[in-house]
Amino acid sequence: DVKVTQSSRYLVKRTGEKVFLECVQDMDHENMFWYRQDPGLGLRLIYFSYDVKMKEKGDIPEGYSVSREKKERFSLILESASTNQTSMYLCASQPVGDGKHEQYFGPGTRLTVT
Amino acid sequence: AQRVTQPEKLLSVFKGAPVELKCNYSYSGSPELFWYVQYSRQRLQLLLRHISRESIKGFTADLNKGETSFHLKKPFAQEEDSAMYYCAPDNYGQNFVFGPGTRLSVLP
């Protein structure tokens, strides 16, 4: 059973703080993703990584950075949190190989920036 | 640009009624199509994928390449089907776009 875990379920931060969201997967998946989920907008891709130390910008990378130093861990960093980054953040992992594969999601982190 | 549309933000049906959640995509190539579901207080998870041609929890989805649609259907909705549903094409692992989602509410 694939397990994707996120470090926090709920997080409250102040404007201007540096925020770290951690994601860990235990199935040796190559691809990992960070999305934000907002009502009416669905899931929007922030960044994804297809290998250790590799990253690609998604649709809304502004204000975010990521780090993937180990295959199982993918971190999302908000350098200076702003109120418009209040959202639900979802991490996902995905194997690559034969065919196309589903993404496996973590439980989400609800971030509130005040 | 790759686009996915789900025209209904909210769909309410009565228990036992048929349900159809619409998904249209604008993609180059031939993407693999997925439907994901998120039940209340649960994580987002795969419901079904086009390539499997399977029925999951009574749901099926037909790919219409001419209309570029991948609508999700169930002949008799159940209350436990109430959830958020997302359509997601994946074009050879290079595009990760989800539709805006449709919230299905099945009324007793």
PDB file of C-alpha atoms in Angstrom:
ATOM      1  CA  ASP A   1       0.000   0.000   0.000  1.00  0.00           C
ATOM      2  CA  VAL A   2       1.464   3.310  -1.082  1.00  0.00           C
ATOM      3  CA  LYS A   3       1.836   5.786   1.697  1.00  0.00           C
ATOM      4  CA  VAL A   4       2.298   9.485   1.180  1.00  0.00           C
ATOM      5  CA  THR A   5       2.572  11.489   4.359  1.00  0.00           C
ATOM      6  CA  GLN A   6       2.667  15.218   4.957  1.00  0.00           C
ATOM      7  CA  SER A   7       4.256  16.753   8.006  1.00  0.00           C
ATOM      8  CA  SER A   8       1.264  18.744   9.214  1.00  0.00           C
ATOM      9  CA  ARG A   9      -2.501  18.583   8.726  1.00  0.00           C
ATOM     10  CA  TYR A  10      -3.043  22.159   9.872  1.00  0.00           C
ATOM     11  CA  LEU A  11      -0.631  25.059   9.986  1.00  0.00           C
ATOM     12  CA  VAL A  12      -1.104  28.701  10.943  1.00  0.00           C
ATOM     13  CA  LYS A  13       1.634  31.150  10.046  1.00  0.00           C
ATOM     14  CA  ARG A  14       2.060  34.895  10.016  1.00  0.00           C
ATOM     15  CA  THR A  15       2.654  37.023   6.957  1.00  0.00           C
ATOM     16  CA  GLY A  16       6.331  37.131   6.098  1.00  0.00           C
ATOM     17  CA  GLU A  17       7.274  33.895   7.844  1.00  0.00           C
ATOM     18  CA  LYS A  18       9.241  31.216   6.048  1.00  0.00           C
ATOM     19  CA  VAL A  19       7.155  28.050   5.843  1.00  0.00           C
ATOM     20  CA  PHE A  20       8.278  24.497   5.171  1.00  0.00           C
ATOM     21  CA  LEU A  21       5.864  21.781   4.085  1.00  0.00           C
ATOM     22  CA  GLU A  22       7.298  18.279   4.036  1.00  0.00           C
ATOM     23  CA  CYS A  23       6.147  15.275   2.053  1.00  0.00           C
ATOM     24  CA  VAL A  24       7.446  11.724   2.285  1.00  0.00           C
ATOM     25  CA  GLN A  25       6.543   8.693   0.180  1.00  0.00           C
ATOM     26  CA  ASP A  26       7.562   5.144   0.916  1.00  0.00           C
ATOM     27  CA  MET A  27       7.196   3.468  -2.476  1.00  0.00           C
ATOM     28  CA  ASP A  28      10.331   4.591  -4.281  1.00  0.00           C
ATOM     29  CA  HIS A  29       8.350   6.669  -6.772  1.00  0.00           C
ATOM     30  CA  GLU A  30      10.321   8.809  -9.152  1.00  0.00           C
ATOM     31  CA  ASN A  31       7.842  11.668  -9.580  1.00  0.00           C
ATOM     32  CA  MET A  32       6.631  13.891  -6.785  1.00  0.00           C
ATOM     33  CA  PHE A  33       4.302  16.876  -6.920  1.00  0.00           C
ATOM     34  CA  TRP A  34       3.021  19.814  -4.945  1.00  0.00           C
ATOM     35  CA  TYR A  35      -0.437  21.177  -5.692  1.00  0.00           C
ATOM     36  CA  ARG A  36      -2.654  23.712  -4.067  1.00  0.00           C
ATOM     37  CA  GLN A  37      -6.364  23.038  -3.904  1.00  0.00           C
ATOM     38  CA  ASP A  38      -8.780  25.941  -3.862  1.00  0.00           C
ATOM     39  CA  PRO A  39     -12.583  25.874  -4.225  1.00  0.00           C
ATOM     40  CA  GLY A  40     -13.642  26.477  -7.805  1.00  0.00           C
ATOM     41  CA  LEU A  41     -10.084  26.285  -9.081  1.00  0.00           C
ATOM     42  CA  GLY A  42      -9.413  22.610  -8.540  1.00  0.00           C
ATOM     43  CA  LEU A  43      -5.834  21.441  -8.185  1.00  0.00           C
ATOM     44  CA  ARG A  44      -3.116  23.651  -9.539  1.00  0.00           C
ATOM     45  CA  LEU A  45       0.420  22.380  -9.925  1.00  0.00           C
ATOM     46  CA  ILE A  46       3.062  24.390  -8.116  1.00  0.00           C
ATOM     47  CA  TYR A  47       6.183  22.291  -8.759  1.00  0.00           C
ATOM     48  CA  PHE A  48       7.054  18.752  -9.599  1.00  0.00           C
ATOM     49  CA  SER A  49      10.224  16.704  -9.421  1.00  0.00           C
ATOM     50  CA  TYR A  50      11.120  13.703 -11.548  1.00  0.00           C
ATOM     51  CA  ASP A  51      14.334  12.812  -9.748  1.00  0.00           C
ATOM     52  CA  VAL A  52      16.525  13.763  -6.838  1.00  0.00           C
ATOM     53  CA  LYS A  53      17.661  17.395  -7.110  1.00  0.00           C
ATOM     54  CA  MET A  54      15.535  17.841 -10.236  1.00  0.00           C
ATOM     55  CA  LYS A  55      12.546  20.159 -10.315  1.00  0.00           C
ATOM     56  CA  GLU A  56      10.216  21.710 -12.824  1.00  0.00           C
ATOM     57  CA  LYS A  57       7.897  24.664 -12.406  1.00  0.00           C
ATOM     58  CA  GLY A  58       4.218  24.021 -12.619  1.00  0.00           C
ATOM     59  CA  ASP A  59       1.460  26.488 -13.373  1.00  0.00           C
ATOM     60  CA  ILE A  60       1.787  28.669 -10.270  1.00  0.00           C
ATOM     61  CA  PRO A  61       5.387  28.571  -8.953  1.00  0.00           C
ATOM     62  CA  GLU A  62       5.581  32.229  -7.931  1.00  0.00           C
ATOM     63  CA  GLY A  63       6.255  32.632  -4.237  1.00  0.00           C
ATOM     64  CA  TYR A  64       7.262  28.996  -3.803  1.00  0.00           C
ATOM     65  CA  SER A  65      10.410  26.934  -4.028  1.00  0.00           C
ATOM     66  CA  VAL A  66      11.053  23.222  -3.578  1.00  0.00           C
ATOM     67  CA  SER A  67      13.776  20.879  -2.504  1.00  0.00           C
ATOM     68  CA  ARG A  68      14.350  17.211  -3.232  1.00  0.00           C
ATOM     69  CA  GLU A  69      17.545  16.004  -1.650  1.00  0.00           C
ATOM     70  CA  LYS A  70      16.362  12.417  -1.212  1.00  0.00           C
ATOM     71  CA  LYS A  71      14.098  10.384  -3.448  1.00  0.00           C
ATOM     72  CA  GLU A  72      11.451   9.864  -0.797  1.00  0.00           C
ATOM     73  CA  ARG A  73      11.177  13.464   0.392  1.00  0.00           C
ATOM     74  CA  PHE A  74       9.884  16.548  -1.401  1.00  0.00           C
ATOM     75  CA  SER A  75       9.685  19.846   0.438  1.00  0.00           C
ATOM     76  CA  LEU A  76       7.696  22.944  -0.454  1.00  0.00           C
ATOM     77  CA  ILE A  77       9.021  26.242   0.829  1.00  0.00           C
ATOM     78  CA  LEU A  78       7.201  29.524   1.096  1.00  0.00           C
ATOM     79  CA  GLU A  79      10.024  32.035   1.409  1.00  0.00           C
ATOM     80  CA  SER A  80       7.822  34.802   2.770  1.00  0.00           C
ATOM     81  CA  ALA A  81       4.267  33.692   3.387  1.00  0.00           C
ATOM     82  CA  SER A  82       1.455  35.926   2.220  1.00  0.00           C
ATOM     83  CA  THR A  83      -2.272  35.791   2.901  1.00  0.00           C
ATOM     84  CA  ASN A  84      -3.020  34.761  -0.681  1.00  0.00           C
ATOM     85  CA  GLN A  85      -1.088  31.556  -0.001  1.00  0.00           C
ATOM     86  CA  THR A  86      -3.745  30.433   2.451  1.00  0.00           C
ATOM     87  CA  SER A  87      -4.868  27.174   0.913  1.00  0.00           C
ATOM     88  CA  MET A  88      -4.909  23.389   1.079  1.00  0.00           C
ATOM     89  CA  TYR A  89      -1.604  21.947  -0.118  1.00  0.00           C
ATOM     90  CA  LEU A  90      -1.500  18.453  -1.534  1.00  0.00           C
ATOM     91  CA  CYS A  91       1.573  16.377  -2.164  1.00  0.00           C
ATOM     92  CA  ALA A  92       1.518  13.424  -4.562  1.00  0.00           C
ATOM     93  CA  SER A  93       3.878  10.790  -5.884  1.00  0.00           C
ATOM     94  CA  GLN A  94       3.792   8.790  -9.073  1.00  0.00           C
ATOM     95  CA  PRO A  95       5.794   5.869 -10.409  1.00  0.00           C
ATOM     96  CA  VAL A  96       7.127   5.916 -13.940  1.00  0.00           C
ATOM     97  CA  GLY A  97       7.729   3.023 -16.241  1.00  0.00           C
ATOM     98  CA  ASP A  98       5.471   0.963 -18.447  1.00  0.00           C
ATOM     99  CA  GLY A  99       2.260   2.720 -19.253  1.00  0.00           C
ATOM    100  CA  LYS A 100       0.918   5.684 -17.400  1.00  0.00           C
ATOM    101  CA  HIS A 101       0.347   5.663 -13.712  1.00  0.00           C
ATOM    102  CA  GLU A 102      -1.951   7.227 -11.224  1.00  0.00           C
ATOM    103  CA  GLN A 103      -0.823   9.767  -8.687  1.00  0.00           C
ATOM    104  CA  TYR A 104      -0.963   8.913  -4.985  1.00  0.00           C
ATOM    105  CA  PHE A 105      -1.892  11.766  -2.706  1.00  0.00           C
ATOM    106  CA  GLY A 106      -1.079  12.734   0.820  1.00  0.00           C
ATOM    107  CA  PRO A 107      -3.780  13.846   3.270  1.00  0.00           C
ATOM    108  CA  GLY A 108      -3.093  17.526   2.655  1.00  0.00           C
ATOM    109  CA  THR A 109      -1.899  20.442   4.757  1.00  0.00           C
ATOM    110  CA  ARG A 110      -4.327  23.259   5.376  1.00  0.00           C
ATOM    111  CA  LEU A 111      -2.211  26.389   5.663  1.00  0.00           C
ATOM    112  CA  THR A 112      -3.618  29.625   7.017  1.00  0.00           C
ATOM    113  CA  VAL A 113      -1.518  32.768   6.713  1.00  0.00           C
ATOM    114  CA  THR A 114      -2.673  35.619   8.914  1.00  0.00           C
TER     115      THR A 114
ATOM    116  CA  ALA B   1      -2.522  25.314 -23.953  1.00  0.00           C
ATOM    117  CA  GLN B   2      -3.759  22.146 -22.330  1.00  0.00           C
ATOM    118  CA  ARG B   3      -7.148  22.644 -20.739  1.00  0.00           C
ATOM    119  CA  VAL B   4      -9.640  20.585 -18.835  1.00  0.00           C
ATOM    120  CA  THR B   5     -13.163  21.771 -18.203  1.00  0.00           C
ATOM    121  CA  GLN B   6     -15.778  20.396 -15.887  1.00  0.00           C
ATOM    122  CA  PRO B   7     -18.791  22.613 -16.544  1.00  0.00           C
ATOM    123  CA  GLU B   8     -20.698  21.847 -13.359  1.00  0.00           C
ATOM    124  CA  LYS B   9     -19.267  23.065 -10.072  1.00  0.00           C
ATOM    125  CA  LEU B  10     -22.094  21.413  -8.176  1.00  0.00           C
ATOM    126  CA  LEU B  11     -24.355  18.595  -9.239  1.00  0.00           C
ATOM    127  CA  SER B  12     -27.234  17.480  -7.051  1.00  0.00           C
ATOM    128  CA  VAL B  13     -29.221  14.329  -7.771  1.00  0.00           C
ATOM    129  CA  PHE B  14     -31.593  12.174  -5.795  1.00  0.00           C
ATOM    130  CA  LYS B  15     -30.613   8.715  -4.616  1.00  0.00           C
ATOM    131  CA  GLY B  16     -31.308   6.165  -7.331  1.00  0.00           C
ATOM    132  CA  ALA B  17     -31.183   8.711 -10.156  1.00  0.00           C
ATOM    133  CA  PRO B  18     -28.616   8.494 -12.961  1.00  0.00           C
ATOM    134  CA  VAL B  19     -25.653  10.789 -12.727  1.00  0.00           C
ATOM    135  CA  GLU B  20     -23.247  12.120 -15.345  1.00  0.00           C
ATOM    136  CA  LEU B  21     -20.253  14.286 -14.506  1.00  0.00           C
ATOM    137  CA  LYS B  22     -18.915  15.982 -17.594  1.00  0.00           C
ATOM    138  CA  CYS B  23     -15.297  16.435 -18.544  1.00  0.00           C
ATOM    139  CA  ASN B  24     -13.922  17.970 -21.726  1.00  0.00           C
ATOM    140  CA  TYR B  25     -10.271  18.317 -22.493  1.00  0.00           C
ATOM    141  CA  SER B  26      -8.164  20.221 -24.939  1.00  0.00           C
ATOM    142  CA  TYR B  27      -4.942  18.342 -25.432  1.00  0.00           C
ATOM    143  CA  SER B  28      -2.483  17.596 -28.135  1.00  0.00           C
ATOM    144  CA  GLY B  29      -1.697  13.950 -28.618  1.00  0.00           C
ATOM    145  CA  SER B  30      -3.608  11.159 -26.939  1.00  0.00           C
ATOM    146  CA  PRO B  31      -3.644  11.596 -23.200  1.00  0.00           C
ATOM    147  CA  GLU B  32      -4.469   8.929 -20.699  1.00  0.00           C
ATOM    148  CA  LEU B  33      -7.604   9.938 -18.829  1.00  0.00           C
ATOM    149  CA  PHE B  34      -8.266   9.542 -15.128  1.00  0.00           C
ATOM    150  CA  TRP B  35     -11.068  10.357 -12.718  1.00  0.00           C
ATOM    151  CA  TYR B  36     -10.083  11.085  -9.137  1.00  0.00           C
ATOM    152  CA  VAL B  37     -12.445  11.339  -6.183  1.00  0.00           C
ATOM    153  CA  GLN B  38     -12.196  12.979  -2.785  1.00  0.00           C
ATOM    154  CA  TYR B  39     -14.694  11.904  -0.148  1.00  0.00           C
ATOM    155  CA  SER B  40     -15.251  14.062   2.893  1.00  0.00           C
ATOM    156  CA  ARG B  41     -12.207  14.030   5.195  1.00  0.00           C
ATOM    157  CA  GLN B  42     -10.346  11.589   2.958  1.00  0.00           C
ATOM    158  CA  ARG B  43      -7.426  12.040   0.640  1.00  0.00           C
ATOM    159  CA  LEU B  44      -7.765  12.397  -3.089  1.00  0.00           C
ATOM    160  CA  GLN B  45      -7.638   9.001  -4.745  1.00  0.00           C
ATOM    161  CA  LEU B  46      -7.976   7.414  -8.134  1.00  0.00           C
ATOM    162  CA  LEU B  47     -11.482   6.341  -9.053  1.00  0.00           C
ATOM    163  CA  LEU B  48     -10.874   4.920 -12.493  1.00  0.00           C
ATOM    164  CA  ARG B  49      -8.705   5.252 -15.556  1.00  0.00           C
ATOM    165  CA  HIS B  50      -9.739   5.022 -19.169  1.00  0.00           C
ATOM    166  CA  ILE B  51      -7.179   2.436 -20.182  1.00  0.00           C
ATOM    167  CA  SER B  52      -8.538  -0.100 -17.701  1.00  0.00           C
ATOM    168  CA  ARG B  53     -12.036  -0.011 -19.211  1.00  0.00           C
ATOM    169  CA  GLU B  54     -13.361  -1.010 -15.813  1.00  0.00           C
ATOM    170  CA  SER B  55     -16.339  -0.110 -13.681  1.00  0.00           C
ATOM    171  CA  ILE B  56     -15.500   1.080 -10.193  1.00  0.00           C
ATOM    172  CA  LYS B  57     -18.236   1.504  -7.576  1.00  0.00           C
ATOM    173  CA  GLY B  58     -20.716   1.378 -10.443  1.00  0.00           C
ATOM    174  CA  PHE B  59     -19.049   4.255 -12.297  1.00  0.00           C
ATOM    175  CA  THR B  60     -17.894   4.057 -15.891  1.00  0.00           C
ATOM    176  CA  ALA B  61     -16.278   6.634 -18.142  1.00  0.00           C
ATOM    177  CA  ASP B  62     -16.261   6.682 -21.907  1.00  0.00           C
ATOM    178  CA  LEU B  63     -13.590   8.406 -23.887  1.00  0.00           C
ATOM    179  CA  ASN B  64     -14.968  10.210 -26.928  1.00  0.00           C
ATOM    180  CA  LYS B  65     -11.978  11.353 -28.919  1.00  0.00           C
ATOM    181  CA  GLY B  66     -14.136  13.151 -31.461  1.00  0.00           C
ATOM    182  CA  GLU B  67     -15.736  15.315 -28.778  1.00  0.00           C
ATOM    183  CA  THR B  68     -12.635  15.190 -26.578  1.00  0.00           C
ATOM    184  CA  SER B  69     -14.786  14.224 -23.643  1.00  0.00           C
ATOM    185  CA  PHE B  70     -14.459  11.738 -20.806  1.00  0.00           C
ATOM    186  CA  HIS B  71     -17.735  11.879 -18.947  1.00  0.00           C
ATOM    187  CA  LEU B  72     -18.224   9.876 -15.746  1.00  0.00           C
ATOM    188  CA  LYS B  73     -21.518   8.035 -15.419  1.00  0.00           C
ATOM    189  CA  LYS B  74     -23.419   5.937 -12.934  1.00  0.00           C
ATOM    190  CA  PRO B  75     -26.924   4.608 -13.565  1.00  0.00           C
ATOM    191  CA  PHE B  76     -28.132   4.725  -9.951  1.00  0.00           C
ATOM    192  CA  ALA B  77     -26.497   7.210  -7.595  1.00  0.00           C
ATOM    193  CA  GLN B  78     -25.994   6.329  -3.919  1.00  0.00           C
ATOM    194  CA  GLU B  79     -25.619   8.702  -0.987  1.00  0.00           C
ATOM    195  CA  GLU B  80     -22.064   7.474  -0.430  1.00  0.00           C
ATOM    196  CA  ASP B  81     -21.166   8.772  -3.896  1.00  0.00           C
ATOM    197  CA  SER B  82     -21.337  12.318  -2.562  1.00  0.00           C
ATOM    198  CA  ALA B  83     -17.828  13.681  -3.050  1.00  0.00           C
ATOM    199  CA  MET B  84     -15.632  15.959  -5.110  1.00  0.00           C
ATOM    200  CA  TYR B  85     -14.700  14.545  -8.513  1.00  0.00           C
ATOM    201  CA  TYR B  86     -11.764  15.648 -10.652  1.00  0.00           C
ATOM    202  CA  CYS B  87     -11.041  14.789 -14.246  1.00  0.00           C
ATOM    203  CA  ALA B  88      -7.346  14.561 -15.092  1.00  0.00           C
ATOM    204  CA  PRO B  89      -5.678  13.869 -18.437  1.00  0.00           C
ATOM    205  CA  ASP B  90      -2.037  12.843 -18.260  1.00  0.00           C
ATOM    206  CA  ASN B  91      -0.208  13.225 -21.522  1.00  0.00           C
ATOM    207  CA  TYR B  92       2.703  10.810 -21.266  1.00  0.00           C
ATOM    208  CA  GLY B  93       3.640  12.082 -17.864  1.00  0.00           C
ATOM    209  CA  GLN B  94       4.444  15.560 -19.122  1.00  0.00           C
ATOM    210  CA  ASN B  95       1.333  17.440 -18.187  1.00  0.00           C
ATOM    211  CA  PHE B  96      -0.307  17.323 -14.847  1.00  0.00           C
ATOM    212  CA  VAL B  97      -3.528  19.224 -15.213  1.00  0.00           C
ATOM    213  CA  PHE B  98      -6.638  18.638 -13.185  1.00  0.00           C
ATOM    214  CA  GLY B  99     -10.062  19.935 -13.968  1.00  0.00           C
ATOM    215  CA  PRO B 100     -11.678  22.396 -11.547  1.00  0.00           C
ATOM    216  CA  GLY B 101     -13.770  19.638 -10.026  1.00  0.00           C
ATOM    217  CA  THR B 102     -17.456  18.869  -9.634  1.00  0.00           C
ATOM    218  CA  ARG B 103     -19.033  18.420  -6.249  1.00  0.00           C
ATOM    219  CA  LEU B 104     -21.619  15.671  -6.414  1.00  0.00           C
ATOM    220  CA  SER B 105     -24.335  15.746  -3.808  1.00  0.00           C
ATOM    221  CA  VAL B 106     -26.671  12.743  -3.696  1.00  0.00           C
ATOM    222  CA  LEU B 107     -29.825  13.585  -1.809  1.00  0.00           C
ATOM    223  CA  PRO B 108     -31.817  10.994   0.120  1.00  0.00           C
TER     224      PRO B 108
END
